[in-house]
mmCIF file of C-alpha atoms in Angstrom:
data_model
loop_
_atom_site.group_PDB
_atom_site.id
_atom_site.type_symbol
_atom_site.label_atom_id
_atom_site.label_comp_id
_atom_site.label_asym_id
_atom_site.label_seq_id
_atom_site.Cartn_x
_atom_site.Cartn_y
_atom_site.Cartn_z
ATOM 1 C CA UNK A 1 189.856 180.606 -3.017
ATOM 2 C CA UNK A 2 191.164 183.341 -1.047
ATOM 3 C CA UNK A 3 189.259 186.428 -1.394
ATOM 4 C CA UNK A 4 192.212 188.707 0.264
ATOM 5 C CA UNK A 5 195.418 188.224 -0.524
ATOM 6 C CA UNK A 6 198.352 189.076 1.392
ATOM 7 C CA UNK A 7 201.868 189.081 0.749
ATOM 8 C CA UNK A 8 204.711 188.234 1.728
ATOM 9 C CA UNK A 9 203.558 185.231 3.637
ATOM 10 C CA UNK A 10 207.348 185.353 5.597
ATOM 11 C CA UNK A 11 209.766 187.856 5.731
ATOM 12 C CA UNK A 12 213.202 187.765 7.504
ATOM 13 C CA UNK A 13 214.869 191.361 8.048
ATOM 14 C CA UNK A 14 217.889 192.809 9.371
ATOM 15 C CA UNK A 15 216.983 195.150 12.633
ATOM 16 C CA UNK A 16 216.744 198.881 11.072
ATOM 17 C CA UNK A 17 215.584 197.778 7.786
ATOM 18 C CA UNK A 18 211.585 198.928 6.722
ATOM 19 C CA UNK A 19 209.138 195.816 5.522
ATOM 20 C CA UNK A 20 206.024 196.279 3.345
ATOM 21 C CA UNK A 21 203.070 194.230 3.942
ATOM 22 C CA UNK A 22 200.499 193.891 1.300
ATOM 23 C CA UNK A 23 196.688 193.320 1.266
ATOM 24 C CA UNK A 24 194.715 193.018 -1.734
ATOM 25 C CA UNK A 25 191.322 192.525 -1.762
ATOM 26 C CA UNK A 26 190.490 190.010 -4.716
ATOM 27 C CA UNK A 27 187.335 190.568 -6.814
ATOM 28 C CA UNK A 28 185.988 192.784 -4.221
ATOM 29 C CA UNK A 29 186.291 196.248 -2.965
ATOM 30 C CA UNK A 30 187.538 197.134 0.157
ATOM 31 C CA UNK A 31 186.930 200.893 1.678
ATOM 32 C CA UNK A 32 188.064 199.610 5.156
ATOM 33 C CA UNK A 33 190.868 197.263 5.989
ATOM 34 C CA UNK A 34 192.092 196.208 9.430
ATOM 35 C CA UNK A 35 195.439 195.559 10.214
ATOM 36 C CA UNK A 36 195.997 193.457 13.266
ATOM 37 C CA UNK A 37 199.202 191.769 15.220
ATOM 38 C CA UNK A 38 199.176 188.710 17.032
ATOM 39 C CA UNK A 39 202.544 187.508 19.081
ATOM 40 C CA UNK A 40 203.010 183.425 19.830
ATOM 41 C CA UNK A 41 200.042 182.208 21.603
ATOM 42 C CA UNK A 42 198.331 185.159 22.269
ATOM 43 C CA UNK A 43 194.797 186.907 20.677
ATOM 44 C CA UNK A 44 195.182 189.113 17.319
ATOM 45 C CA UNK A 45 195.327 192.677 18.643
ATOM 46 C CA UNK A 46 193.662 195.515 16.880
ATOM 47 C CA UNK A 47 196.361 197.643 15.217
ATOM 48 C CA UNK A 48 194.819 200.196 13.192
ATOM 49 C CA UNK A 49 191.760 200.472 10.769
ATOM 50 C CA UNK A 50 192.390 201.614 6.689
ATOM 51 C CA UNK A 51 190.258 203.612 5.186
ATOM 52 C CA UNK A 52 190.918 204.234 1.606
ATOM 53 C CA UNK A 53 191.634 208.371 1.010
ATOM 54 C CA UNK A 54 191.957 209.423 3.952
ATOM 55 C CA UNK A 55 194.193 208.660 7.008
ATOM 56 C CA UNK A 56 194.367 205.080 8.639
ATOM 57 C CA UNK A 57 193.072 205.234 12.403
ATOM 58 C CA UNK A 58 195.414 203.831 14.840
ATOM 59 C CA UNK A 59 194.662 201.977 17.981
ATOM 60 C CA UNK A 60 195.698 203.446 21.284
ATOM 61 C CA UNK A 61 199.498 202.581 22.143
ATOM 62 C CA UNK A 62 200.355 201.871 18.381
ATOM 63 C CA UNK A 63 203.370 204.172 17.071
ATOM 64 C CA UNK A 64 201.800 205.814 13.625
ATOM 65 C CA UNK A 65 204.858 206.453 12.590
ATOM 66 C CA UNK A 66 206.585 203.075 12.992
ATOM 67 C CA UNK A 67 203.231 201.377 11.777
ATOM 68 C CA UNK A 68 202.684 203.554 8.054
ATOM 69 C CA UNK A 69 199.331 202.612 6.793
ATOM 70 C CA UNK A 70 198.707 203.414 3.370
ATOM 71 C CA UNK A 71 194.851 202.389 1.235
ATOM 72 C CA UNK A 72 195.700 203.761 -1.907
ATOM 73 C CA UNK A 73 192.982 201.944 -3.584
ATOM 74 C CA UNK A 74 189.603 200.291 -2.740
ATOM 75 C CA UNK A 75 191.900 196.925 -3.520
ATOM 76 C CA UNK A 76 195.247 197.626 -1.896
ATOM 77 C CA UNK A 77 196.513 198.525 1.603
ATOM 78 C CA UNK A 78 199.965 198.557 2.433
ATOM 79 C CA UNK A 79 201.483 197.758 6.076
ATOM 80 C CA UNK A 80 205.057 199.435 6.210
ATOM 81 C CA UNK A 81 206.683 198.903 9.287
ATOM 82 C CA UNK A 82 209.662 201.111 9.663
ATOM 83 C CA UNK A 83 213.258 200.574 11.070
ATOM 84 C CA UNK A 84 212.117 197.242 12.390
ATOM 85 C CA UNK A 85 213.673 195.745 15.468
ATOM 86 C CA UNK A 86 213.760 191.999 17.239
ATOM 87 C CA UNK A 87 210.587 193.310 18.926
ATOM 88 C CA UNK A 88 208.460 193.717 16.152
ATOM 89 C CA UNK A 89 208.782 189.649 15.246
ATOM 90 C CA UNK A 90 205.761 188.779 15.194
ATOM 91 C CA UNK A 91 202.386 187.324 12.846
ATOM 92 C CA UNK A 92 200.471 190.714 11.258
ATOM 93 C CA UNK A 93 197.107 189.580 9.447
ATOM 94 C CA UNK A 94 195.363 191.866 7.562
ATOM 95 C CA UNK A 95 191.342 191.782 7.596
ATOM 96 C CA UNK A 96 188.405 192.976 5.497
ATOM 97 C CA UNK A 97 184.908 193.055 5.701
ATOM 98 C CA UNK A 98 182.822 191.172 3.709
ATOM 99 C CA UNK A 99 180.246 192.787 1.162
ATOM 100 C CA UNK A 100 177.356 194.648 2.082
ATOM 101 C CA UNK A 101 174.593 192.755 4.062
ATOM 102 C CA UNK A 102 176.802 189.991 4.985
ATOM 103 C CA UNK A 103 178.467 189.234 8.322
ATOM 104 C CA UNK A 104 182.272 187.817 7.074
ATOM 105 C CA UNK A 105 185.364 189.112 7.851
ATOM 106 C CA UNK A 106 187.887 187.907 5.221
ATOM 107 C CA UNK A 107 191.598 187.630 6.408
ATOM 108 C CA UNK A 108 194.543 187.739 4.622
ATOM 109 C CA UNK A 109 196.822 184.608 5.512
ATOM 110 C CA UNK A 110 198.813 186.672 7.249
ATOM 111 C CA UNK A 111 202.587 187.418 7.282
ATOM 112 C CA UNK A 112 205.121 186.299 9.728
ATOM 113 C CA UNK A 113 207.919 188.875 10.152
ATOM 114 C CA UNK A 114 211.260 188.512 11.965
ATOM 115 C CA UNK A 115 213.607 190.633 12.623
ATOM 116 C CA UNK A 116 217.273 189.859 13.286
ATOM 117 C CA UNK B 1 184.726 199.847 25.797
ATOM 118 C CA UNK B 2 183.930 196.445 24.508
ATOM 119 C CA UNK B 3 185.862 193.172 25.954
ATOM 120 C CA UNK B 4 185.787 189.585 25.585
ATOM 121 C CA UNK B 5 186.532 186.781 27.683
ATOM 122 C CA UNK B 6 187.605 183.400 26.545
ATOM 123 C CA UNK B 7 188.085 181.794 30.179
ATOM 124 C CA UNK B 8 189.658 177.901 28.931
ATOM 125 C CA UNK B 9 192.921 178.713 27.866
ATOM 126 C CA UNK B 10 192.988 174.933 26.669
ATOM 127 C CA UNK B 11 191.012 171.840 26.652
ATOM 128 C CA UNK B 12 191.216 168.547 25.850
ATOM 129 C CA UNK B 13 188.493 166.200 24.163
ATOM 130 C CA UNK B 14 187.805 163.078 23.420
ATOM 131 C CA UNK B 15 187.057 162.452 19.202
ATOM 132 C CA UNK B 16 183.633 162.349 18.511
ATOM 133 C CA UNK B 17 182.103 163.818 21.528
ATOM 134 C CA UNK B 18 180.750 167.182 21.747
ATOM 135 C CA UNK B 19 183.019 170.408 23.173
ATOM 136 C CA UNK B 20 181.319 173.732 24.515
ATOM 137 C CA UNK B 21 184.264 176.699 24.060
ATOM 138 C CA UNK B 22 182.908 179.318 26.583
ATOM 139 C CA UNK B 23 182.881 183.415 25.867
ATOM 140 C CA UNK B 24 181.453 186.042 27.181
ATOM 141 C CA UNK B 25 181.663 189.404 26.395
ATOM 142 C CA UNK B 26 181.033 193.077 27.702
ATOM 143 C CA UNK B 27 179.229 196.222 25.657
ATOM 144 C CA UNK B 28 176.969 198.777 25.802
ATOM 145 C CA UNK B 29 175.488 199.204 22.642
ATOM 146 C CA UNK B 30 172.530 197.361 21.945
ATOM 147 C CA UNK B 31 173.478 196.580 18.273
ATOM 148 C CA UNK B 32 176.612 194.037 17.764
ATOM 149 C CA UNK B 33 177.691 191.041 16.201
ATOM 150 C CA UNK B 34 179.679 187.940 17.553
ATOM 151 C CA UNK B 35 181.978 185.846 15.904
ATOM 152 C CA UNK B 36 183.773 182.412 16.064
ATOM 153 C CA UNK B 37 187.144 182.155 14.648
ATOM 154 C CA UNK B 38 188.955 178.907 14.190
ATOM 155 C CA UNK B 39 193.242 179.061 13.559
ATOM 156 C CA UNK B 40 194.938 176.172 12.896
ATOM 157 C CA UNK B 41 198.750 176.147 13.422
ATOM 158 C CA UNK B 42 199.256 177.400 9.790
ATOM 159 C CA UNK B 43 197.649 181.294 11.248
ATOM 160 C CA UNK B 44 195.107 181.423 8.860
ATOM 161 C CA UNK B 45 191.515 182.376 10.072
ATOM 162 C CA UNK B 46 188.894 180.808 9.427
ATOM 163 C CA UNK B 47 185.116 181.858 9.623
ATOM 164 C CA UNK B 48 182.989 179.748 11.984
ATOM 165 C CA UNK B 49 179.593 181.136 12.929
ATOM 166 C CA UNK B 50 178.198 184.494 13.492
ATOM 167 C CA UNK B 51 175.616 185.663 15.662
ATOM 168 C CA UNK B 52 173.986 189.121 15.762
ATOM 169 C CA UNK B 53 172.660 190.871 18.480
ATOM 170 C CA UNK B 54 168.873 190.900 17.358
ATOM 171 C CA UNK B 55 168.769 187.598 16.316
ATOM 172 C CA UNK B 56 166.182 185.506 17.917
ATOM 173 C CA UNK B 57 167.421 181.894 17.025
ATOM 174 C CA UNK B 58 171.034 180.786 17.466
ATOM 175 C CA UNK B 59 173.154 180.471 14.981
ATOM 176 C CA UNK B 60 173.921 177.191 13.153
ATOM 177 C CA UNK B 61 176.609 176.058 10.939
ATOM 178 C CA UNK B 62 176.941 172.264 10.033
ATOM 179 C CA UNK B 63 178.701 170.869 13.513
ATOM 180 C CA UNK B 64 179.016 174.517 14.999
ATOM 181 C CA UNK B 65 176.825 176.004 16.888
ATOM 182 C CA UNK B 66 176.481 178.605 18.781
ATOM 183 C CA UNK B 67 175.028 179.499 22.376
ATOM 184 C CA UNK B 68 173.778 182.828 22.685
ATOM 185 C CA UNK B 69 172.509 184.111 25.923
ATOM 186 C CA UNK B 70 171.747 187.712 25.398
ATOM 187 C CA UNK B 71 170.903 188.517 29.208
ATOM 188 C CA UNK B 72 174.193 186.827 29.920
ATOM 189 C CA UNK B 73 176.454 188.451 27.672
ATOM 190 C CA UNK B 74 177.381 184.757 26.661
ATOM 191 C CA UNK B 75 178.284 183.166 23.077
ATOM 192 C CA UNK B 76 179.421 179.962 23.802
ATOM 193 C CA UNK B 77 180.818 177.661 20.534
ATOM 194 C CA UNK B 78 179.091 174.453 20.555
ATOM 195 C CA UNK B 79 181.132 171.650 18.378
ATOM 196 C CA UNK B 80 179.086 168.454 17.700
ATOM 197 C CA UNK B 81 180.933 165.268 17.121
ATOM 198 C CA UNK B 82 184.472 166.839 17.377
ATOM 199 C CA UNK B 83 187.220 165.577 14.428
ATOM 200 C CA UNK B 84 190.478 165.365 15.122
ATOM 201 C CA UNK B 85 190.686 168.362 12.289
ATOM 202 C CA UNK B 86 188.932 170.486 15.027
ATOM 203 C CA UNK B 87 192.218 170.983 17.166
ATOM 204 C CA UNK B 88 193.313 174.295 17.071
ATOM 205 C CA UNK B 89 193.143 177.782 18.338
ATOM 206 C CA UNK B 90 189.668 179.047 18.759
ATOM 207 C CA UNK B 91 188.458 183.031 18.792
ATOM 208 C CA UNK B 92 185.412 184.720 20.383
ATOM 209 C CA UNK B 93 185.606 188.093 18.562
ATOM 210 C CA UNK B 94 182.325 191.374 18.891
ATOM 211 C CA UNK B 95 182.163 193.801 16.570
ATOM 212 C CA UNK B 96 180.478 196.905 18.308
ATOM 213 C CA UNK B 97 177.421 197.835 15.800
ATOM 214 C CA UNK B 98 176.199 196.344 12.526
ATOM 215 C CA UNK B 99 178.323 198.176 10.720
ATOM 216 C CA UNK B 100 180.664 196.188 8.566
ATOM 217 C CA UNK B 101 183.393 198.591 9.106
ATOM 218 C CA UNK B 102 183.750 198.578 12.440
ATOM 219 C CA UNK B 103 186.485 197.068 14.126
ATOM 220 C CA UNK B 104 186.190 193.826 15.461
ATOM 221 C CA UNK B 105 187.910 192.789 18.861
ATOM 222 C CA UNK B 106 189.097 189.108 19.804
ATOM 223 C CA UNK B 107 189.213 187.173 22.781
ATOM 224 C CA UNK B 108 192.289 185.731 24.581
ATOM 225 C CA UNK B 109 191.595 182.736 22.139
ATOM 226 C CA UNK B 110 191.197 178.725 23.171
ATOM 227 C CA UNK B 111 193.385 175.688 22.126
ATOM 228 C CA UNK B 112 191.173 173.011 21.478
ATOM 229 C CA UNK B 113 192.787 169.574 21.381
ATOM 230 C CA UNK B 114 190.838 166.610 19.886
ATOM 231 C CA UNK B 115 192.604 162.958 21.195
ATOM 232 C CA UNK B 116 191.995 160.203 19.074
#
């Protein structure tokens, strides 16, 4: 079974509306959570890293404040992207890492966002 | 700064015969990790076979295996007996240190097609 879930699996917005993307991590916990994008038939690309309590780290040439990043809990992190436009269609995955001493990477099954 | 380098954008094998997905990759620290990522057309990710950096043997896992050449900066997938389940898209990803909450960075990614 999944170990993080993510949700909503597709969302279809109007251009200027805001769309939350959650992760949960499922009977583990999660300190750090990576948020990535990937557009049609290219490579995931490194968004930003969550860490829970404090502020999320953003990748060079990502807009913090289009891209909120919120790890309330050692569970949850939240994906908000605000006043979305066509350009932001595209296929965000969210990422974990695995428990101590092992080597996994658990991904959400991502979320596949258009904007109209 | 870390890269990789997937260098087959696509390839095309036969069923049943054995495929070698090629990746290389570029760091300075002595203490990383490489993955293999396989995504079917449905986006999920799916965990393949990890190698780290201080590991004498390559890595095994059922048909996958993987081709490390340390003093090449090389991690090439090696799929035995390839099923036509095996087409997809495939990832080379590092993650810089052994820390599980370090980022991890992906290749350009390469679409493996099995023919029956």
């Amino acid at each position: 079974g999944a170990v993080v879930s993510q949700h909503p699996s597709r969302v279809i917005c109007k251009s200027g509306t805001s769309v939350k993307i959650e992760c949960r991590s499922l009977d583990f916990q999660a300190t750090t959570m990576f948020w990535y994008r990937q557009f049609p038939k290219q490579s995931l690309m490194l968004m930003a890293t969550s860490n829970e309590g404090s502020k999320a780290t953003y990748e060079q040439g990502v807009e913090k404040d289009k891209f909120l990043i919120n790890h309330a809990s050692l569970t949850l992190s939240t994906l908000t992207v605000t006043s979305a436009h066509p350009e932001d269609s595209s296929f965000y995955i969210c990422s974990a890492p695995g428990l101590l001493g092992k080597n996994i990477q658990y991904f959400g099954a991502g979320t596949r966002l258009s904007v109209l | 700064a870390q890269k990789i380098t997937q260098t087959q954008p696509g390839m095309f094998v036969q069923e049943k015969e054995a495929v070698t997905l090629d990746c290389t990759y570029d760091t300075s620290d002595q203490s990383y990790g490489l993955f293999w990522y396989k995504q079917p057309s449905s986006g999920e990710m799916i965990f393949l076979i990890y190698q780290g950096s201080y590991d004498e043997q390559n890595a095994t896992e059922g048909r996958y295996s993987l081709n490390f050449q340390k003093a090449r900066k090389s991690a090439n997938l090696v799929i035995s007996a390839s099923q036509l389940g095996d087409s997809a898209m495939y990832f080379c990803a590092m993650r810089e240190s052994y820390s599980s909450a370090s980022k991890i960075i992906f290749g350009s990614g390469t679409r493996l097609s099995i023919r029956p």
